[in-house]
CSV table of C-alpha atoms in Angstrom, one decimal:
chain,number,residue,atom,x,y,z
A,21,UNK,CA,-8.5,19.9,-15.1
A,22,UNK,CA,-5.3,19.1,-17.0
A,23,UNK,CA,-4.9,16.1,-19.3
A,24,UNK,CA,-2.5,14.7,-16.8
A,25,UNK,CA,-5.1,15.0,-14.1
A,26,UNK,CA,-7.6,13.1,-16.1
A,27,UNK,CA,-5.8,9.8,-15.3
A,28,UNK,CA,-4.2,11.0,-12.1
A,29,UNK,CA,-6.7,8.8,-10.0
A,30,UNK,CA,-4.7,5.8,-11.2
A,31,UNK,CA,-1.6,6.9,-9.2
A,32,UNK,CA,-0.5,6.9,-5.6
A,33,UNK,CA,2.6,9.0,-5.0
A,34,UNK,CA,5.1,8.5,-2.2
A,35,UNK,CA,6.6,11.7,-1.1
A,36,UNK,CA,10.2,13.0,-1.2
A,37,UNK,CA,12.0,12.7,2.3
A,38,UNK,CA,10.9,16.1,3.6
A,39,UNK,CA,8.7,17.1,6.6
A,40,UNK,CA,7.4,20.1,4.5
A,41,UNK,CA,5.9,19.7,1.0
A,42,UNK,CA,9.0,19.6,-1.6
A,43,UNK,CA,8.3,22.1,-4.5
A,44,UNK,CA,8.8,19.2,-7.0
A,45,UNK,CA,6.2,17.1,-5.1
A,46,UNK,CA,3.9,20.1,-5.0
A,47,UNK,CA,4.2,20.7,-8.8
A,48,UNK,CA,3.6,16.9,-9.4
A,49,UNK,CA,0.7,16.8,-7.1
A,50,UNK,CA,-0.9,19.9,-8.8
A,51,UNK,CA,-0.3,18.6,-12.3
A,52,UNK,CA,-1.3,14.9,-11.8
A,53,UNK,CA,-3.8,15.2,-9.0
A,54,UNK,CA,-3.2,11.5,-7.9
A,55,UNK,CA,-5.7,9.5,-5.7
A,56,UNK,CA,-3.4,9.7,-2.8
A,57,UNK,CA,-0.1,10.0,-1.2
A,58,UNK,CA,2.2,7.6,0.8
A,59,UNK,CA,3.9,8.9,4.0
A,60,UNK,CA,7.4,7.6,4.9
A,61,UNK,CA,9.5,7.7,8.2
A,62,UNK,CA,11.5,10.9,6.7
A,63,UNK,CA,8.2,12.7,6.3
A,64,UNK,CA,7.8,13.0,10.1
A,65,UNK,CA,9.8,15.1,12.3
A,66,UNK,CA,11.3,12.5,14.7
A,67,UNK,CA,13.5,14.9,16.8
A,68,UNK,CA,10.5,17.0,18.0
A,69,UNK,CA,8.1,16.7,20.8
A,70,UNK,CA,4.6,15.2,20.0
A,71,UNK,CA,2.7,18.5,19.7
A,72,UNK,CA,5.3,20.2,17.6
A,73,UNK,CA,5.8,17.4,15.1
A,74,UNK,CA,2.1,16.9,14.9
A,75,UNK,CA,1.7,20.6,14.1
A,76,UNK,CA,4.1,20.4,11.2
A,77,UNK,CA,2.5,17.1,10.0
A,78,UNK,CA,-1.1,18.9,9.9
A,79,UNK,CA,0.6,21.6,7.9
A,80,UNK,CA,2.2,19.1,5.5
A,81,UNK,CA,-1.3,17.4,5.0
A,82,UNK,CA,-2.9,20.6,4.3
A,83,UNK,CA,-0.3,21.6,1.8
A,84,UNK,CA,-0.9,18.2,0.0
A,85,UNK,CA,-4.6,18.7,-0.2
A,86,UNK,CA,-4.3,22.3,-1.5
A,87,UNK,CA,-1.8,21.1,-4.1
A,88,UNK,CA,-3.9,18.2,-5.4
A,89,UNK,CA,-7.3,20.1,-5.2
A,90,UNK,CA,-9.4,16.9,-4.9
A,91,UNK,CA,-12.2,16.8,-2.3
A,92,UNK,CA,-11.2,13.3,-1.2
A,93,UNK,CA,-7.6,11.7,-1.1
A,94,UNK,CA,-6.1,8.4,0.3
A,95,UNK,CA,-3.6,9.5,3.0
A,96,UNK,CA,-1.6,6.2,3.2
A,97,UNK,CA,1.1,4.6,5.2
A,98,UNK,CA,2.8,1.3,5.8
A,99,UNK,CA,2.0,0.5,9.6
A,100,UNK,CA,2.4,-3.2,10.3
A,101,UNK,CA,4.3,-3.3,13.5
A,102,UNK,CA,7.8,-4.1,14.2
A,103,UNK,CA,10.3,-2.2,12.0
A,104,UNK,CA,7.4,-1.3,9.6
A,105,UNK,CA,6.4,1.7,11.6
A,106,UNK,CA,7.2,5.2,10.2
A,107,UNK,CA,5.6,7.5,12.9
A,108,UNK,CA,7.5,9.1,15.9
A,109,UNK,CA,6.6,8.7,19.6
A,110,UNK,CA,4.1,8.8,21.2
A,111,UNK,CA,2.4,6.6,18.4
A,112,UNK,CA,2.4,3.2,19.6
A,113,UNK,CA,5.1,0.9,18.3
A,114,UNK,CA,3.7,-2.6,18.2
A,115,UNK,CA,5.5,-5.8,17.8
A,116,UNK,CA,5.3,-7.6,14.5
A,117,UNK,CA,2.2,-9.4,13.7
A,118,UNK,CA,3.6,-12.8,14.6
A,119,UNK,CA,3.5,-11.9,18.1
A,120,UNK,CA,0.1,-10.4,18.4
A,121,UNK,CA,-1.8,-13.7,18.8
A,122,UNK,CA,-5.4,-13.2,20.0
A,123,UNK,CA,-4.6,-9.5,20.6
A,124,UNK,CA,-4.8,-8.9,16.6
A,125,UNK,CA,-8.1,-7.3,16.9
A,126,UNK,CA,-7.2,-5.0,19.8
A,127,UNK,CA,-4.0,-3.9,18.0
A,128,UNK,CA,-6.1,-3.1,14.9
A,129,UNK,CA,-8.4,-1.0,16.9
A,130,UNK,CA,-5.7,1.0,18.6
A,131,UNK,CA,-3.6,1.4,15.4
A,132,UNK,CA,-6.7,2.7,13.6
A,133,UNK,CA,-7.5,5.3,16.3
A,134,UNK,CA,-4.0,6.4,16.4
A,135,UNK,CA,-3.5,6.6,12.6
A,136,UNK,CA,-6.8,8.3,12.1
A,137,UNK,CA,-5.7,11.0,14.6
A,138,UNK,CA,-2.9,11.7,12.1
A,139,UNK,CA,-5.2,12.3,9.1
A,140,UNK,CA,-4.4,8.9,7.8
A,141,UNK,CA,-7.2,7.0,6.2
A,142,UNK,CA,-5.4,4.1,4.4
A,143,UNK,CA,-2.8,1.6,5.9
A,144,UNK,CA,-1.2,-0.9,3.6
A,145,UNK,CA,-1.8,-3.8,6.0
A,146,UNK,CA,-2.2,-6.3,7.0
A,147,UNK,CA,0.2,-8.8,5.3
A,148,UNK,CA,-1.6,-12.0,4.5
A,149,UNK,CA,1.6,-13.6,3.4
A,150,UNK,CA,2.2,-17.2,5.0
A,151,UNK,CA,5.6,-17.5,6.5
A,152,UNK,CA,6.0,-20.7,4.3
A,153,UNK,CA,9.8,-20.3,3.7
A,154,UNK,CA,12.4,-20.1,6.5
A,155,UNK,CA,14.9,-18.5,4.0
A,156,UNK,CA,12.6,-15.6,3.2
A,157,UNK,CA,14.6,-12.4,3.9
A,158,UNK,CA,11.6,-9.9,4.1
A,159,UNK,CA,8.3,-11.4,5.4
A,160,UNK,CA,9.3,-13.7,8.4
A,161,UNK,CA,7.5,-12.2,11.6
A,162,UNK,CA,5.6,-9.8,9.5
A,163,UNK,CA,3.5,-12.8,8.8
A,164,UNK,CA,0.8,-13.6,11.3
A,165,UNK,CA,1.7,-17.5,11.1
A,166,UNK,CA,3.2,-20.4,9.1
A,167,UNK,CA,-0.3,-21.8,8.4
A,168,UNK,CA,-3.2,-20.3,6.2
A,169,UNK,CA,-5.9,-20.7,8.7
A,170,UNK,CA,-4.0,-18.6,11.5
A,171,UNK,CA,-3.1,-16.0,9.0
A,172,UNK,CA,-6.7,-15.5,7.7
A,173,UNK,CA,-8.2,-15.5,11.3
A,174,UNK,CA,-5.8,-13.0,12.7
A,175,UNK,CA,-5.5,-10.9,9.7
A,176,UNK,CA,-9.2,-10.5,9.3
A,177,UNK,CA,-9.5,-9.7,13.2
A,178,UNK,CA,-6.9,-6.9,12.7
A,179,UNK,CA,-8.5,-5.7,9.5
A,180,UNK,CA,-12.1,-5.4,10.7
A,181,UNK,CA,-11.1,-3.6,13.9
A,182,UNK,CA,-8.8,-1.2,12.3
A,183,UNK,CA,-11.4,-0.3,9.7
A,184,UNK,CA,-13.9,0.0,12.4
A,185,UNK,CA,-11.7,2.8,13.8
A,186,UNK,CA,-11.8,4.6,10.6
A,187,UNK,CA,-8.7,3.5,8.6
A,188,UNK,CA,-9.1,1.4,5.5
A,189,UNK,CA,-6.9,-1.7,5.2
A,190,UNK,CA,-5.2,-3.1,2.1
A,191,UNK,CA,-4.3,-6.8,2.2
A,192,UNK,CA,-1.0,-7.7,0.7
A,193,UNK,CA,1.2,-9.1,-1.3
A,194,UNK,CA,-1.2,-11.1,-3.6
A,195,UNK,CA,-0.9,-13.8,-4.4
A,196,UNK,CA,1.5,-14.1,-1.5
A,197,UNK,CA,5.1,-13.2,-0.7
A,198,UNK,CA,5.7,-15.9,1.9
A,199,UNK,CA,7.5,-18.6,-0.3
A,200,UNK,CA,10.4,-16.5,-1.7
A,201,UNK,CA,14.1,-16.4,-1.1
A,202,UNK,CA,14.5,-13.0,-2.6
A,203,UNK,CA,13.4,-9.6,-1.4
A,204,UNK,CA,11.5,-7.9,-4.1
A,205,UNK,CA,12.8,-4.6,-3.1
A,206,UNK,CA,16.2,-5.7,-4.5
A,207,UNK,CA,15.4,-8.2,-7.3
A,208,UNK,CA,12.5,-10.2,-8.8
A,209,UNK,CA,11.6,-13.2,-6.8
A,210,UNK,CA,10.4,-16.5,-8.6
A,211,UNK,CA,8.1,-19.0,-7.1
A,212,UNK,CA,7.9,-22.4,-8.4
A,213,UNK,CA,5.2,-24.1,-6.2
A,214,UNK,CA,2.5,-25.9,-8.2
A,215,UNK,CA,-1.0,-24.4,-8.5
A,216,UNK,CA,-2.6,-26.7,-6.2
A,217,UNK,CA,-0.2,-25.9,-3.3
A,218,UNK,CA,-0.6,-22.2,-4.1
A,219,UNK,CA,-4.3,-22.4,-4.0
A,220,UNK,CA,-4.5,-24.4,-0.8
A,221,UNK,CA,-1.7,-22.4,1.1
A,222,UNK,CA,-0.7,-19.0,-0.2
A,223,UNK,CA,-4.3,-18.1,-1.6
A,224,UNK,CA,-6.3,-19.3,1.1
A,225,UNK,CA,-6.3,-15.9,3.6
A,226,UNK,CA,-6.7,-13.7,0.5
A,227,UNK,CA,-9.7,-15.8,-0.4
A,228,UNK,CA,-11.0,-15.5,3.2
A,229,UNK,CA,-10.5,-11.7,3.2
A,230,UNK,CA,-12.2,-11.3,-0.1
A,231,UNK,CA,-15.2,-13.4,1.2
A,232,UNK,CA,-15.2,-11.1,4.3
A,233,UNK,CA,-15.5,-8.0,2.0
A,234,UNK,CA,-12.2,-6.5,1.9
A,235,UNK,CA,-12.1,-3.5,-0.5
A,236,UNK,CA,-8.4,-3.1,-1.5
A,237,UNK,CA,-5.6,-5.6,-2.5
A,238,UNK,CA,-2.0,-4.9,-3.2
A,239,UNK,CA,-0.2,-7.1,-5.7
A,240,UNK,CA,3.5,-8.4,-5.4
A,241,UNK,CA,6.3,-7.9,-7.8
A,242,UNK,CA,6.8,-11.8,-8.0
A,243,UNK,CA,6.8,-14.2,-10.9
A,244,UNK,CA,4.6,-17.1,-10.1
A,245,UNK,CA,5.5,-19.7,-12.9
A,246,UNK,CA,2.4,-21.8,-12.2
A,247,UNK,CA,0.1,-18.7,-13.0
A,248,UNK,CA,2.0,-16.8,-15.6
A,249,UNK,CA,5.5,-17.9,-16.6
A,250,UNK,CA,6.4,-14.6,-18.2
A,251,UNK,CA,5.1,-11.7,-16.2
A,252,UNK,CA,5.3,-10.7,-12.5
A,253,UNK,CA,1.9,-10.6,-10.8
A,254,UNK,CA,1.9,-6.7,-11.1
A,255,UNK,CA,1.6,-6.8,-14.7
A,256,UNK,CA,-0.2,-10.3,-15.1
A,257,UNK,CA,-3.7,-10.3,-16.7
A,258,UNK,CA,-3.9,-14.0,-15.8
A,259,UNK,CA,-3.2,-13.2,-12.2
A,260,UNK,CA,-5.0,-9.9,-11.7
A,261,UNK,CA,-8.0,-10.5,-13.8
A,262,UNK,CA,-8.1,-14.3,-14.2
A,263,UNK,CA,-7.1,-15.3,-10.6
A,264,UNK,CA,-7.9,-12.4,-8.4
A,265,UNK,CA,-11.0,-10.9,-10.1
A,266,UNK,CA,-12.6,-13.9,-11.8
A,267,UNK,CA,-11.6,-17.0,-9.7
A,268,UNK,CA,-11.7,-15.4,-6.4
A,269,UNK,CA,-14.4,-12.9,-7.2
A,270,UNK,CA,-12.8,-9.6,-6.0
A,271,UNK,CA,-14.5,-6.5,-7.2
A,272,UNK,CA,-12.7,-3.9,-5.4
A,273,UNK,CA,-9.6,-1.8,-5.9
A,274,UNK,CA,-6.1,-3.3,-6.9
A,275,UNK,CA,-3.1,-1.3,-6.1
A,276,UNK,CA,0.5,-2.0,-7.0
A,277,UNK,CA,3.4,-2.2,-4.6
A,278,UNK,CA,6.0,0.5,-5.4
A,279,UNK,CA,7.1,0.2,-9.0
A,280,UNK,CA,10.4,1.8,-8.0
A,281,UNK,CA,11.3,-1.4,-6.3
A,282,UNK,CA,14.2,-3.3,-8.2
A,283,UNK,CA,12.1,-6.3,-8.8
A,284,UNK,CA,10.1,-4.4,-11.4
A,285,UNK,CA,11.5,-1.0,-12.0
A,286,UNK,CA,13.1,-1.6,-15.3
A,287,UNK,CA,10.0,-3.0,-16.8
A,288,UNK,CA,8.5,0.5,-16.2
A,289,UNK,CA,11.2,2.2,-18.1
A,290,UNK,CA,9.0,1.3,-21.0
A,291,UNK,CA,6.1,3.8,-20.4
A,292,UNK,CA,3.8,1.4,-22.0
A,293,UNK,CA,4.0,-0.8,-19.0
A,294,UNK,CA,1.4,1.6,-17.3
A,295,UNK,CA,-0.9,0.8,-20.0
A,296,UNK,CA,-0.4,-2.9,-19.6
A,297,UNK,CA,-0.7,-2.7,-15.8
A,298,UNK,CA,-4.4,-1.0,-16.3
A,299,UNK,CA,-5.2,-3.7,-19.0
A,300,UNK,CA,-4.3,-6.5,-16.6
A,301,UNK,CA,-7.2,-5.3,-14.3
A,302,UNK,CA,-5.3,-3.2,-11.9
A,303,UNK,CA,-6.4,0.2,-10.8
A,304,UNK,CA,-3.7,2.3,-8.9
A,305,UNK,CA,0.1,2.6,-9.6
A,306,UNK,CA,2.1,3.3,-6.7
A,307,UNK,CA,5.3,5.1,-7.3
A,308,UNK,CA,7.5,6.4,-4.3
A,309,UNK,CA,10.6,8.5,-4.2
A,310,UNK,CA,12.8,6.3,-2.1
A,311,UNK,CA,13.5,4.0,-5.0
A,312,UNK,CA,12.9,6.1,-8.0
A,313,UNK,CA,12.3,9.6,-9.2
A,314,UNK,CA,8.5,9.9,-9.1
A,315,UNK,CA,8.7,12.4,-12.1
A,316,UNK,CA,8.4,9.1,-14.1
A,317,UNK,CA,4.6,9.3,-13.4
A,318,UNK,CA,4.2,12.2,-16.0
A,319,UNK,CA,5.4,9.7,-18.7
A,320,UNK,CA,3.5,7.0,-17.4
A,321,UNK,CA,0.4,9.2,-17.3
A,322,UNK,CA,0.8,10.4,-20.8
A,323,UNK,CA,1.2,6.7,-22.1
A,324,UNK,CA,-2.2,5.9,-20.4
A,325,UNK,CA,-3.8,9.2,-22.0
A,326,UNK,CA,-2.4,8.2,-25.6
A,327,UNK,CA,-3.5,4.5,-25.3
A,328,UNK,CA,-7.0,5.8,-24.2
A,329,UNK,CA,-7.0,8.2,-27.1
A,330,UNK,CA,-5.9,5.6,-29.7
A,331,UNK,CA,-8.3,2.8,-28.4
A,332,UNK,CA,-5.2,0.7,-27.4
A,333,UNK,CA,-6.7,0.8,-23.7
A,334,UNK,CA,-10.3,-0.3,-23.6
A,335,UNK,CA,-12.4,2.7,-22.5
A,336,UNK,CA,-15.0,0.4,-20.8
A,337,UNK,CA,-12.3,-1.2,-18.7
A,338,UNK,CA,-10.8,2.2,-17.9
A,339,UNK,CA,-14.1,3.7,-16.8
A,340,UNK,CA,-14.9,0.5,-14.7
A,341,UNK,CA,-11.5,1.2,-12.9
A,342,UNK,CA,-12.4,4.9,-12.6
A,343,UNK,CA,-15.7,3.8,-10.7
A,344,UNK,CA,-13.9,1.5,-8.5
A,345,UNK,CA,-11.7,4.1,-7.3
A,346,UNK,CA,-14.1,6.9,-6.8
A,347,UNK,CA,-16.5,4.5,-5.0
A,348,UNK,CA,-13.9,3.6,-2.6
A,349,UNK,CA,-12.7,7.3,-2.1
A,350,UNK,CA,-16.4,8.1,-1.5
A,351,UNK,CA,-16.5,5.5,1.2
A,352,UNK,CA,-13.1,6.4,2.9
A,353,UNK,CA,-13.1,8.7,5.9
A,354,UNK,CA,-11.4,12.0,5.5
A,355,UNK,CA,-9.9,12.6,8.9
A,356,UNK,CA,-8.5,15.9,10.3
A,357,UNK,CA,-5.3,15.9,12.5
A,358,UNK,CA,-5.9,16.1,16.2
A,359,UNK,CA,-3.8,15.5,19.3
A,360,UNK,CA,-4.6,12.5,21.4
A,361,UNK,CA,-4.6,12.5,25.3
A,362,UNK,CA,-2.2,10.4,27.1
A,363,UNK,CA,-4.7,8.0,28.3
A,364,UNK,CA,-5.3,6.8,24.6
A,365,UNK,CA,-1.5,5.8,24.4
A,366,UNK,CA,-1.8,4.0,27.6
A,367,UNK,CA,-4.6,2.0,26.5
A,368,UNK,CA,-3.0,1.4,23.2
A,369,UNK,CA,0.2,0.1,25.0
A,370,UNK,CA,-2.0,-2.5,26.8
A,371,UNK,CA,-3.6,-3.6,23.5
A,372,UNK,CA,-0.8,-6.0,22.4
A,373,UNK,CA,3.0,-6.6,22.5
A,374,UNK,CA,5.4,-3.8,21.7
A,375,UNK,CA,8.5,-3.1,19.8
A,376,UNK,CA,11.4,-1.2,21.0
A,377,UNK,CA,14.2,-1.5,18.4
A,378,UNK,CA,14.8,0.9,15.4
A,379,UNK,CA,12.1,1.2,12.8
A,380,UNK,CA,12.7,1.5,9.1
A,381,UNK,CA,12.3,4.1,6.4
A,382,UNK,CA,11.4,1.4,3.9
A,383,UNK,CA,10.6,-2.4,4.3
């Protein structure tokens, strides 16, 4: 195993916009051996019939697995409903979570079955953000509701049924992206709400999911002044260790949102940010080609290796993170790609409300 690969499990890589494995992706996957990959809309051949694009998709996953050489991988996607749907027809396009109502569990089961048929075993969903700010440009109907109880109840119903169908969920965007006026894809949002409000409102669905046994949490690129006035949640030990792990008792895997997003990308120009990320209590750094050059992962990995060697990064903390990631990989199904019969899609279409507008490459 190469030195880079010795810390590769701490990375999730978003592929370049091709339907076959790009040579640069192949080389990076081979050298880094990340914990997994993330698929986007451009990684699917939307202009081909189902059987044809599915065959190409199976070949792409086979190429990825061969390049990484790990027995177990996270094959991930953002599949929330509404515009946040990367897959071509006949994969069901459900409406945004806001519209699911009491069908949230049925939607989760249908999504899980369809994603599993694509070899996908990790869905970065559900969003447990509360739609608490009407001026929010990025959450809105992606949220289940405007109140914590409904978000928690419907989000957990969706999560449990999807996971029962063989696809692991990841709750996001901790500690909550609902009360922002800025889209973190483009700039750093700042939330000034007092701690009491955040604990009673934003944190409540996450607390419920953690109590319910969720295994993975995605952090947000947001500055919560009440919790940490200087660092966004992604890099904040006060938020990741102090709030998420110690106060809420979360013992699972913590993954970042894409660090190429403009809210935080500049902070990771300093490769030591990867060290601070792990020291804060996080586990896996997501870096995707849509917003940045994923070759940055090489320098970030070297910074982790150097910090491990020098003792700047606590070896016990790094080992604890390794154990969390490997344990989750060991408990995550590794699906083959298979064609589904038409009656499966008919049942899916009856599971919940549907979406007919254009989907997005990134949201």
